Amino acid sequence: MSLNYKLNHRFQEKDERDYTYSVKMDETHKLEIITKTAKGVTTTTTQTPKTSATFSISNLPSIVNQGKIGSCTANAFYFTVMQQTKNQIPLSRLFLYANCRCLDNTPLNQDNGTYVRTVCNAILNYGVCKETVYPYITTNFANFPPLTSYKNSNQFKKFTYTFLAQNIATMKNCLTTYNVPIVFGFMVYSSFMSNTVSTTGVAPMPNTKTETLEGGHCACIVGYDDTAQRFTCANSWGTSWGNKGYFTIPYTYLTNTSLASDFCFTTFVY
């Protein structure tokens, strides 16, 4: 299998203005929630399922394929919005990626990727049209979206985003409480690009001293398995990659601040 996907997810700096969601758990599984959430995002003291539990969010949409451009972040948001709207809003990934590059001051003819926060700000500032209005044709990535796409970009009556603390209790509690994917970015090393991972979907913990850093990527957490100590994630490289488009990744990979960051979930009214 050819693994020529662009790996140019951009990792953002922390911003004190961000809404945050953080959970701590003591030895009795009692949760303490320390959070600065968006209005309308409720917190809960519901316990995360005990050790050795597994969980997967419901209503998972179809896996998409980003193709040969670095639009992984836009593809991840497409996936989470499709899950939350039960496939009613297939947002235009090309529209979103173009507006992100405008906000990042990146020329449209440069395929440099974007940040998670930029995607959220693009939706807040410009909205987003459906893919039926502006289709995902990757050869058009350098074009400015047509005027009709902006006239049809009012898909959300309200849109908020919240960043998560980078610990297992927070991620698991967010999944079980809100039943929505968690968008995140991670450093990709050569082992992730191997034929083994592309056929099994089982990502190893990389050896950062001996492996090559290939770049950054963005995906969605959709479940976890305490027995295996792994998160299940949706990729955007089509269904022929991994386990029908999904992969599992060690807890220790995603809780390592040198390897992963930008954990985010969205809530909206449409």
PDB file of C-alpha atoms in Angstrom:
ATOM      1  CA  MET A   1       0.000   0.000   0.000  1.00  0.00           C
ATOM      2  CA  SER A   2       1.265   3.461  -0.913  1.00  0.00           C
ATOM      3  CA  LEU A   3       1.571   5.662   2.168  1.00  0.00           C
ATOM      4  CA  ASN A   4       2.181   9.049   0.580  1.00  0.00           C
ATOM      5  CA  TYR A   5      -0.201  10.998   2.781  1.00  0.00           C
ATOM      6  CA  LYS A   6       0.888  14.446   3.844  1.00  0.00           C
ATOM      7  CA  LEU A   7       1.670  14.742   7.535  1.00  0.00           C
ATOM      8  CA  ASN A   8       1.505  18.455   8.217  1.00  0.00           C
ATOM      9  CA  HIS A   9      -0.920  18.915  11.089  1.00  0.00           C
ATOM     10  CA  ARG A  10       0.243  22.020  12.931  1.00  0.00           C
ATOM     11  CA  PHE A  11       0.541  21.953  16.719  1.00  0.00           C
ATOM     12  CA  GLN A  12      -0.773  25.026  18.500  1.00  0.00           C
ATOM     13  CA  GLU A  13       0.393  27.073  21.450  1.00  0.00           C
ATOM     14  CA  LYS A  14      -1.761  27.159  24.570  1.00  0.00           C
ATOM     15  CA  ASP A  15      -4.246  30.010  24.810  1.00  0.00           C
ATOM     16  CA  GLU A  16      -5.606  31.050  28.215  1.00  0.00           C
ATOM     17  CA  ARG A  17      -8.874  32.068  26.557  1.00  0.00           C
ATOM     18  CA  ASP A  18      -9.671  28.469  25.607  1.00  0.00           C
ATOM     19  CA  TYR A  19     -12.492  26.631  27.328  1.00  0.00           C
ATOM     20  CA  THR A  20     -11.058  23.582  29.082  1.00  0.00           C
ATOM     21  CA  TYR A  21     -12.332  20.300  30.468  1.00  0.00           C
ATOM     22  CA  SER A  22     -10.332  18.433  33.083  1.00  0.00           C
ATOM     23  CA  VAL A  23     -11.070  15.403  35.246  1.00  0.00           C
ATOM     24  CA  LYS A  24      -9.100  13.895  38.100  1.00  0.00           C
ATOM     25  CA  MET A  25      -9.897  10.494  39.573  1.00  0.00           C
ATOM     26  CA  ASP A  26      -8.877   9.210  42.991  1.00  0.00           C
ATOM     27  CA  GLU A  27      -8.264   5.586  43.967  1.00  0.00           C
ATOM     28  CA  THR A  28     -11.997   5.036  44.628  1.00  0.00           C
ATOM     29  CA  HIS A  29     -12.876   6.201  41.089  1.00  0.00           C
ATOM     30  CA  LYS A  30     -14.458   9.378  42.445  1.00  0.00           C
ATOM     31  CA  LEU A  31     -14.189  12.155  39.892  1.00  0.00           C
ATOM     32  CA  GLU A  32     -13.231  15.744  40.518  1.00  0.00           C
ATOM     33  CA  ILE A  33     -13.990  18.014  37.574  1.00  0.00           C
ATOM     34  CA  ILE A  34     -11.953  21.193  37.244  1.00  0.00           C
ATOM     35  CA  THR A  35     -13.230  22.911  34.161  1.00  0.00           C
ATOM     36  CA  LYS A  36     -13.753  26.202  32.386  1.00  0.00           C
ATOM     37  CA  THR A  37     -16.366  25.156  29.873  1.00  0.00           C
ATOM     38  CA  ALA A  38     -18.323  26.894  27.172  1.00  0.00           C
ATOM     39  CA  LYS A  39     -21.816  28.024  28.044  1.00  0.00           C
ATOM     40  CA  GLY A  40     -24.142  25.133  27.373  1.00  0.00           C
ATOM     41  CA  VAL A  41     -21.490  22.468  27.965  1.00  0.00           C
ATOM     42  CA  THR A  42     -22.512  20.721  31.170  1.00  0.00           C
ATOM     43  CA  THR A  43     -20.217  18.859  33.515  1.00  0.00           C
ATOM     44  CA  THR A  44     -20.978  15.618  35.297  1.00  0.00           C
ATOM     45  CA  THR A  45     -19.786  13.527  38.215  1.00  0.00           C
ATOM     46  CA  THR A  46     -20.728  10.260  36.524  1.00  0.00           C
ATOM     47  CA  GLN A  47     -17.990   7.724  37.060  1.00  0.00           C
ATOM     48  CA  THR A  48     -15.966   6.493  34.153  1.00  0.00           C
ATOM     49  CA  PRO A  49     -16.495   2.714  33.735  1.00  0.00           C
ATOM     50  CA  LYS A  50     -14.111   0.764  35.933  1.00  0.00           C
ATOM     51  CA  THR A  51     -10.795  -0.696  34.879  1.00  0.00           C
ATOM     52  CA  SER A  52     -10.930  -3.377  32.147  1.00  0.00           C
ATOM     53  CA  ALA A  53     -14.007  -1.729  30.601  1.00  0.00           C
ATOM     54  CA  THR A  54     -14.274  -0.947  26.921  1.00  0.00           C
ATOM     55  CA  PHE A  55     -16.252   1.832  25.316  1.00  0.00           C
ATOM     56  CA  SER A  56     -17.070   2.999  21.809  1.00  0.00           C
ATOM     57  CA  ILE A  57     -19.179   5.985  20.871  1.00  0.00           C
ATOM     58  CA  SER A  58     -22.323   5.318  18.852  1.00  0.00           C
ATOM     59  CA  ASN A  59     -23.493   6.495  15.421  1.00  0.00           C
ATOM     60  CA  LEU A  60     -20.057   6.395  13.820  1.00  0.00           C
ATOM     61  CA  PRO A  61     -20.107   7.827  10.282  1.00  0.00           C
ATOM     62  CA  SER A  62     -18.267   6.465   7.259  1.00  0.00           C
ATOM     63  CA  ILE A  63     -14.492   6.786   7.139  1.00  0.00           C
ATOM     64  CA  VAL A  64     -13.311   9.355   4.589  1.00  0.00           C
ATOM     65  CA  ASN A  65     -10.098   9.694   2.586  1.00  0.00           C
ATOM     66  CA  GLN A  66      -8.247  13.002   2.626  1.00  0.00           C
ATOM     67  CA  GLY A  67      -6.273  12.082  -0.486  1.00  0.00           C
ATOM     68  CA  LYS A  68      -2.919  13.660  -1.219  1.00  0.00           C
ATOM     69  CA  ILE A  69      -3.407  17.023   0.478  1.00  0.00           C
ATOM     70  CA  GLY A  70      -2.701  17.935   4.088  1.00  0.00           C
ATOM     71  CA  SER A  71      -6.291  18.436   5.180  1.00  0.00           C
ATOM     72  CA  CYS A  72      -6.309  15.907   8.025  1.00  0.00           C
ATOM     73  CA  THR A  73      -7.565  18.465  10.559  1.00  0.00           C
ATOM     74  CA  ALA A  74     -10.538  19.441   8.385  1.00  0.00           C
ATOM     75  CA  ASN A  75     -11.234  15.742   7.802  1.00  0.00           C
ATOM     76  CA  ALA A  76     -11.240  15.074  11.546  1.00  0.00           C
ATOM     77  CA  PHE A  77     -13.832  17.809  12.097  1.00  0.00           C
ATOM     78  CA  TYR A  78     -15.891  16.439   9.204  1.00  0.00           C
ATOM     79  CA  PHE A  79     -15.964  13.094  11.028  1.00  0.00           C
ATOM     80  CA  THR A  80     -16.999  14.482  14.409  1.00  0.00           C
ATOM     81  CA  VAL A  81     -19.704  16.727  12.927  1.00  0.00           C
ATOM     82  CA  MET A  82     -21.099  13.826  10.893  1.00  0.00           C
ATOM     83  CA  GLN A  83     -21.235  11.691  14.044  1.00  0.00           C
ATOM     84  CA  GLN A  84     -22.967  14.375  16.080  1.00  0.00           C
ATOM     85  CA  THR A  85     -25.521  15.207  13.372  1.00  0.00           C
ATOM     86  CA  LYS A  86     -26.125  11.565  12.380  1.00  0.00           C
ATOM     87  CA  ASN A  87     -24.810  12.254   8.871  1.00  0.00           C
ATOM     88  CA  GLN A  88     -26.989  15.338   8.327  1.00  0.00           C
ATOM     89  CA  ILE A  89     -24.129  17.830   7.894  1.00  0.00           C
ATOM     90  CA  PRO A  90     -21.335  16.589   5.612  1.00  0.00           C
ATOM     91  CA  LEU A  91     -19.373  19.809   5.988  1.00  0.00           C
ATOM     92  CA  SER A  92     -17.199  20.899   3.077  1.00  0.00           C
ATOM     93  CA  ARG A  93     -13.666  19.910   3.952  1.00  0.00           C
ATOM     94  CA  LEU A  94     -12.196  21.920   1.079  1.00  0.00           C
ATOM     95  CA  PHE A  95     -14.132  25.044   2.132  1.00  0.00           C
ATOM     96  CA  LEU A  96     -12.969  24.602   5.708  1.00  0.00           C
ATOM     97  CA  TYR A  97      -9.330  23.967   4.798  1.00  0.00           C
ATOM     98  CA  ALA A  98      -9.235  27.021   2.508  1.00  0.00           C
ATOM     99  CA  ASN A  99     -10.613  29.329   5.201  1.00  0.00           C
ATOM    100  CA  CYS A 100      -8.191  27.897   7.746  1.00  0.00           C
ATOM    101  CA  ARG A 101      -5.242  28.804   5.551  1.00  0.00           C
ATOM    102  CA  CYS A 102      -6.652  32.308   5.152  1.00  0.00           C
ATOM    103  CA  LEU A 103      -6.805  32.676   8.947  1.00  0.00           C
ATOM    104  CA  ASP A 104      -3.276  31.253   9.230  1.00  0.00           C
ATOM    105  CA  ASN A 105      -2.041  33.769   6.611  1.00  0.00           C
ATOM    106  CA  THR A 106      -1.000  30.876   4.401  1.00  0.00           C
ATOM    107  CA  PRO A 107      -1.314  31.358   0.614  1.00  0.00           C
ATOM    108  CA  LEU A 108      -3.975  29.066  -0.832  1.00  0.00           C
ATOM    109  CA  ASN A 109      -1.456  27.487  -3.183  1.00  0.00           C
ATOM    110  CA  GLN A 110       0.566  26.267  -0.190  1.00  0.00           C
ATOM    111  CA  ASP A 111      -0.540  22.978   1.360  1.00  0.00           C
ATOM    112  CA  ASN A 112       0.885  23.597   4.823  1.00  0.00           C
ATOM    113  CA  GLY A 113      -1.818  22.105   7.031  1.00  0.00           C
ATOM    114  CA  THR A 114      -3.539  23.955   9.859  1.00  0.00           C
ATOM    115  CA  TYR A 115      -4.289  23.977  13.599  1.00  0.00           C
ATOM    116  CA  VAL A 116      -7.248  22.533  15.518  1.00  0.00           C
ATOM    117  CA  ARG A 117      -8.083  25.955  16.946  1.00  0.00           C
ATOM    118  CA  THR A 118      -7.975  27.503  13.477  1.00  0.00           C
ATOM    119  CA  VAL A 119     -10.619  25.056  12.247  1.00  0.00           C
ATOM    120  CA  CYS A 120     -12.877  26.086  15.123  1.00  0.00           C
ATOM    121  CA  ASN A 121     -12.288  29.773  14.442  1.00  0.00           C
ATOM    122  CA  ALA A 122     -12.930  29.273  10.724  1.00  0.00           C
ATOM    123  CA  ILE A 123     -16.336  27.785  11.535  1.00  0.00           C
ATOM    124  CA  LEU A 124     -17.105  30.619  13.967  1.00  0.00           C
ATOM    125  CA  ASN A 125     -16.010  33.341  11.522  1.00  0.00           C
ATOM    126  CA  TYR A 126     -17.077  31.990   8.144  1.00  0.00           C
ATOM    127  CA  GLY A 127     -19.411  29.114   8.903  1.00  0.00           C
ATOM    128  CA  VAL A 128     -19.174  26.086   6.664  1.00  0.00           C
ATOM    129  CA  CYS A 129     -21.220  24.871   3.733  1.00  0.00           C
ATOM    130  CA  LYS A 130     -22.084  21.285   2.933  1.00  0.00           C
ATOM    131  CA  GLU A 131     -19.968  19.181   0.612  1.00  0.00           C
ATOM    132  CA  THR A 132     -22.875  19.014  -1.832  1.00  0.00           C
ATOM    133  CA  VAL A 133     -22.310  22.757  -2.366  1.00  0.00           C
ATOM    134  CA  TYR A 134     -18.496  22.657  -2.530  1.00  0.00           C
ATOM    135  CA  PRO A 135     -17.312  19.070  -3.164  1.00  0.00           C
ATOM    136  CA  TYR A 136     -14.046  17.561  -1.978  1.00  0.00           C
ATOM    137  CA  ILE A 137     -12.050  17.609  -5.219  1.00  0.00           C
ATOM    138  CA  THR A 138      -8.454  17.820  -4.063  1.00  0.00           C
ATOM    139  CA  THR A 139      -7.169  19.334  -7.318  1.00  0.00           C
ATOM    140  CA  ASN A 140      -9.180  22.445  -6.382  1.00  0.00           C
ATOM    141  CA  PHE A 141      -7.441  22.909  -3.034  1.00  0.00           C
ATOM    142  CA  ALA A 142      -5.581  26.044  -4.198  1.00  0.00           C
ATOM    143  CA  ASN A 143      -8.775  27.764  -5.370  1.00  0.00           C
ATOM    144  CA  PHE A 144     -10.764  30.242  -3.304  1.00  0.00           C
ATOM    145  CA  PRO A 145     -14.196  28.770  -2.497  1.00  0.00           C
ATOM    146  CA  PRO A 146     -16.991  30.090  -4.749  1.00  0.00           C
ATOM    147  CA  LEU A 147     -19.394  32.759  -3.505  1.00  0.00           C
ATOM    148  CA  THR A 148     -22.246  30.247  -3.412  1.00  0.00           C
ATOM    149  CA  SER A 149     -20.418  28.289  -0.715  1.00  0.00           C
ATOM    150  CA  TYR A 150     -20.367  31.338   1.583  1.00  0.00           C
ATOM    151  CA  LYS A 151     -24.032  32.018   0.898  1.00  0.00           C
ATOM    152  CA  ASN A 152     -24.774  28.498   2.132  1.00  0.00           C
ATOM    153  CA  SER A 153     -22.359  28.397   5.073  1.00  0.00           C
ATOM    154  CA  ASN A 154     -24.818  28.982   7.927  1.00  0.00           C
ATOM    155  CA  GLN A 155     -25.063  25.369   9.122  1.00  0.00           C
ATOM    156  CA  PHE A 156     -24.685  26.055  12.853  1.00  0.00           C
ATOM    157  CA  LYS A 157     -26.894  28.244  15.022  1.00  0.00           C
ATOM    158  CA  LYS A 158     -24.304  27.923  17.767  1.00  0.00           C
ATOM    159  CA  PHE A 159     -20.852  26.341  17.810  1.00  0.00           C
ATOM    160  CA  THR A 160     -18.452  25.919  20.733  1.00  0.00           C
ATOM    161  CA  TYR A 161     -15.229  24.012  21.249  1.00  0.00           C
ATOM    162  CA  THR A 162     -13.488  22.827  24.402  1.00  0.00           C
ATOM    163  CA  PHE A 163      -9.932  21.571  24.903  1.00  0.00           C
ATOM    164  CA  LEU A 164      -9.225  18.620  27.180  1.00  0.00           C
ATOM    165  CA  ALA A 165      -6.580  18.045  29.809  1.00  0.00           C
ATOM    166  CA  GLN A 166      -4.147  15.432  28.521  1.00  0.00           C
ATOM    167  CA  ASN A 167      -4.846  12.576  30.911  1.00  0.00           C
ATOM    168  CA  ILE A 168      -6.688   9.273  30.619  1.00  0.00           C
ATOM    169  CA  ALA A 169      -9.458  10.073  33.119  1.00  0.00           C
ATOM    170  CA  THR A 170     -10.406  13.243  31.252  1.00  0.00           C
ATOM    171  CA  MET A 171     -10.438  11.602  27.825  1.00  0.00           C
ATOM    172  CA  LYS A 172     -12.446   8.585  28.987  1.00  0.00           C
ATOM    173  CA  ASN A 173     -14.936  10.718  30.909  1.00  0.00           C
ATOM    174  CA  CYS A 174     -15.442  12.995  27.918  1.00  0.00           C
ATOM    175  CA  LEU A 175     -16.152  10.024  25.639  1.00  0.00           C
ATOM    176  CA  THR A 176     -18.604   8.368  28.017  1.00  0.00           C
ATOM    177  CA  THR A 177     -20.334  11.606  29.036  1.00  0.00           C
ATOM    178  CA  TYR A 178     -20.788  13.326  25.685  1.00  0.00           C
ATOM    179  CA  ASN A 179     -20.579  10.371  23.267  1.00  0.00           C
ATOM    180  CA  VAL A 180     -18.702  12.455  20.695  1.00  0.00           C
ATOM    181  CA  PRO A 181     -15.293  11.984  19.043  1.00  0.00           C
ATOM    182  CA  ILE A 182     -12.252  13.763  20.439  1.00  0.00           C
ATOM    183  CA  VAL A 183     -10.158  15.499  17.791  1.00  0.00           C
ATOM    184  CA  PHE A 184      -6.417  15.434  18.492  1.00  0.00           C
ATOM    185  CA  GLY A 185      -3.008  15.836  16.894  1.00  0.00           C
ATOM    186  CA  PHE A 186      -0.023  13.527  17.222  1.00  0.00           C
ATOM    187  CA  MET A 187       3.541  13.108  16.040  1.00  0.00           C
ATOM    188  CA  VAL A 188       3.893  10.346  13.459  1.00  0.00           C
ATOM    189  CA  TYR A 189       7.045   8.245  13.443  1.00  0.00           C
ATOM    190  CA  SER A 190       8.135   5.729  10.826  1.00  0.00           C
ATOM    191  CA  SER A 191       6.596   2.742  12.633  1.00  0.00           C
ATOM    192  CA  PHE A 192       3.118   4.246  12.184  1.00  0.00           C
ATOM    193  CA  MET A 193       3.708   4.363   8.426  1.00  0.00           C
ATOM    194  CA  SER A 194       4.679   0.685   8.247  1.00  0.00           C
ATOM    195  CA  ASN A 195       2.838  -1.993   6.285  1.00  0.00           C
ATOM    196  CA  THR A 196       2.033  -3.691   9.589  1.00  0.00           C
ATOM    197  CA  VAL A 197       0.031  -0.731  10.860  1.00  0.00           C
ATOM    198  CA  SER A 198      -1.552  -0.117   7.456  1.00  0.00           C
ATOM    199  CA  THR A 199      -2.906  -3.690   7.423  1.00  0.00           C
ATOM    200  CA  THR A 200      -3.714  -4.237  11.121  1.00  0.00           C
ATOM    201  CA  GLY A 201      -4.452  -0.774  12.473  1.00  0.00           C
ATOM    202  CA  VAL A 202      -2.410  -1.521  15.597  1.00  0.00           C
ATOM    203  CA  ALA A 203      -0.033   1.386  16.177  1.00  0.00           C
ATOM    204  CA  PRO A 204       3.023   0.755  18.377  1.00  0.00           C
ATOM    205  CA  MET A 205       4.681   3.115  20.801  1.00  0.00           C
ATOM    206  CA  PRO A 206       7.448   4.688  18.701  1.00  0.00           C
ATOM    207  CA  ASN A 207      11.115   4.556  19.541  1.00  0.00           C
ATOM    208  CA  THR A 208      11.829   8.243  19.154  1.00  0.00           C
ATOM    209  CA  LYS A 209      15.591   7.695  19.329  1.00  0.00           C
ATOM    210  CA  THR A 210      15.809   5.301  16.389  1.00  0.00           C
ATOM    211  CA  GLU A 211      12.759   6.111  14.268  1.00  0.00           C
ATOM    212  CA  THR A 212      12.280   8.945  11.806  1.00  0.00           C
ATOM    213  CA  LEU A 213       9.781  11.674  12.648  1.00  0.00           C
ATOM    214  CA  GLU A 214       7.537  11.790   9.579  1.00  0.00           C
ATOM    215  CA  GLY A 215       5.339  14.733  10.600  1.00  0.00           C
ATOM    216  CA  GLY A 216       2.125  15.633  12.404  1.00  0.00           C
ATOM    217  CA  HIS A 217      -1.318  14.151  11.864  1.00  0.00           C
ATOM    218  CA  CYS A 218      -4.857  14.729  13.148  1.00  0.00           C
ATOM    219  CA  ALA A 219      -7.453  12.044  13.923  1.00  0.00           C
ATOM    220  CA  CYS A 220     -10.434  11.321  16.208  1.00  0.00           C
ATOM    221  CA  ILE A 221     -10.610   9.200  19.370  1.00  0.00           C
ATOM    222  CA  VAL A 222     -13.820   7.153  19.326  1.00  0.00           C
ATOM    223  CA  GLY A 223     -13.320   4.605  22.113  1.00  0.00           C
ATOM    224  CA  TYR A 224     -10.985   2.909  24.538  1.00  0.00           C
ATOM    225  CA  ASP A 225     -10.044  -0.462  25.996  1.00  0.00           C
ATOM    226  CA  ASP A 226      -8.617  -0.577  29.517  1.00  0.00           C
ATOM    227  CA  THR A 227      -7.478  -4.174  29.140  1.00  0.00           C
ATOM    228  CA  ALA A 228      -5.385  -3.393  26.080  1.00  0.00           C
ATOM    229  CA  GLN A 229      -4.575   0.104  27.418  1.00  0.00           C
ATOM    230  CA  ARG A 230      -5.426   1.546  24.013  1.00  0.00           C
ATOM    231  CA  PHE A 231      -7.617   4.198  22.461  1.00  0.00           C
ATOM    232  CA  THR A 232      -9.512   3.449  19.257  1.00  0.00           C
ATOM    233  CA  CYS A 233      -9.229   6.183  16.640  1.00  0.00           C
ATOM    234  CA  ALA A 234     -10.759   7.059  13.284  1.00  0.00           C
ATOM    235  CA  ASN A 235      -8.281   7.988  10.565  1.00  0.00           C
ATOM    236  CA  SER A 236      -8.889   9.804   7.271  1.00  0.00           C
ATOM    237  CA  TRP A 237      -6.947   7.548   4.911  1.00  0.00           C
ATOM    238  CA  GLY A 238      -9.861   5.509   3.599  1.00  0.00           C
ATOM    239  CA  THR A 239     -11.222   2.116   4.612  1.00  0.00           C
ATOM    240  CA  SER A 240      -8.446   0.091   2.976  1.00  0.00           C
ATOM    241  CA  TRP A 241      -5.968   1.414   5.546  1.00  0.00           C
ATOM    242  CA  GLY A 242      -5.714  -0.050   9.054  1.00  0.00           C
ATOM    243  CA  ASN A 243      -8.732  -1.855  10.487  1.00  0.00           C
ATOM    244  CA  LYS A 244     -11.321  -0.596   7.992  1.00  0.00           C
ATOM    245  CA  GLY A 245      -9.996   2.918   8.463  1.00  0.00           C
ATOM    246  CA  TYR A 246      -9.546   2.725  12.248  1.00  0.00           C
ATOM    247  CA  PHE A 247      -6.480   2.208  14.410  1.00  0.00           C
ATOM    248  CA  THR A 248      -5.670   1.661  18.057  1.00  0.00           C
ATOM    249  CA  ILE A 249      -2.935   3.547  19.842  1.00  0.00           C
ATOM    250  CA  PRO A 250      -1.394   3.128  23.325  1.00  0.00           C
ATOM    251  CA  TYR A 251      -2.645   5.269  26.199  1.00  0.00           C
ATOM    252  CA  THR A 252       0.991   6.157  26.833  1.00  0.00           C
ATOM    253  CA  TYR A 253       1.321   7.559  23.303  1.00  0.00           C
ATOM    254  CA  LEU A 254      -1.538  10.027  23.683  1.00  0.00           C
ATOM    255  CA  THR A 255      -0.730  11.075  27.246  1.00  0.00           C
ATOM    256  CA  ASN A 256       2.857  11.917  26.284  1.00  0.00           C
ATOM    257  CA  THR A 257       2.933  15.684  25.753  1.00  0.00           C
ATOM    258  CA  SER A 258       5.916  15.338  23.414  1.00  0.00           C
ATOM    259  CA  LEU A 259       3.964  13.017  21.117  1.00  0.00           C
ATOM    260  CA  ALA A 260       0.367  14.297  21.166  1.00  0.00           C
ATOM    261  CA  SER A 261      -1.665  17.420  21.971  1.00  0.00           C
ATOM    262  CA  ASP A 262      -4.628  19.616  20.978  1.00  0.00           C
ATOM    263  CA  PHE A 263      -7.366  17.312  22.337  1.00  0.00           C
ATOM    264  CA  CYS A 264     -10.692  18.959  21.568  1.00  0.00           C
ATOM    265  CA  PHE A 265     -14.416  18.252  21.391  1.00  0.00           C
ATOM    266  CA  THR A 266     -17.206  20.327  19.924  1.00  0.00           C
ATOM    267  CA  THR A 267     -20.804  21.085  20.851  1.00  0.00           C
ATOM    268  CA  PHE A 268     -23.225  22.909  18.612  1.00  0.00           C
ATOM    269  CA  VAL A 269     -26.806  23.628  17.663  1.00  0.00           C
ATOM    270  CA  TYR A 270     -27.781  23.138  14.039  1.00  0.00           C
TER     271      TYR A 270
END
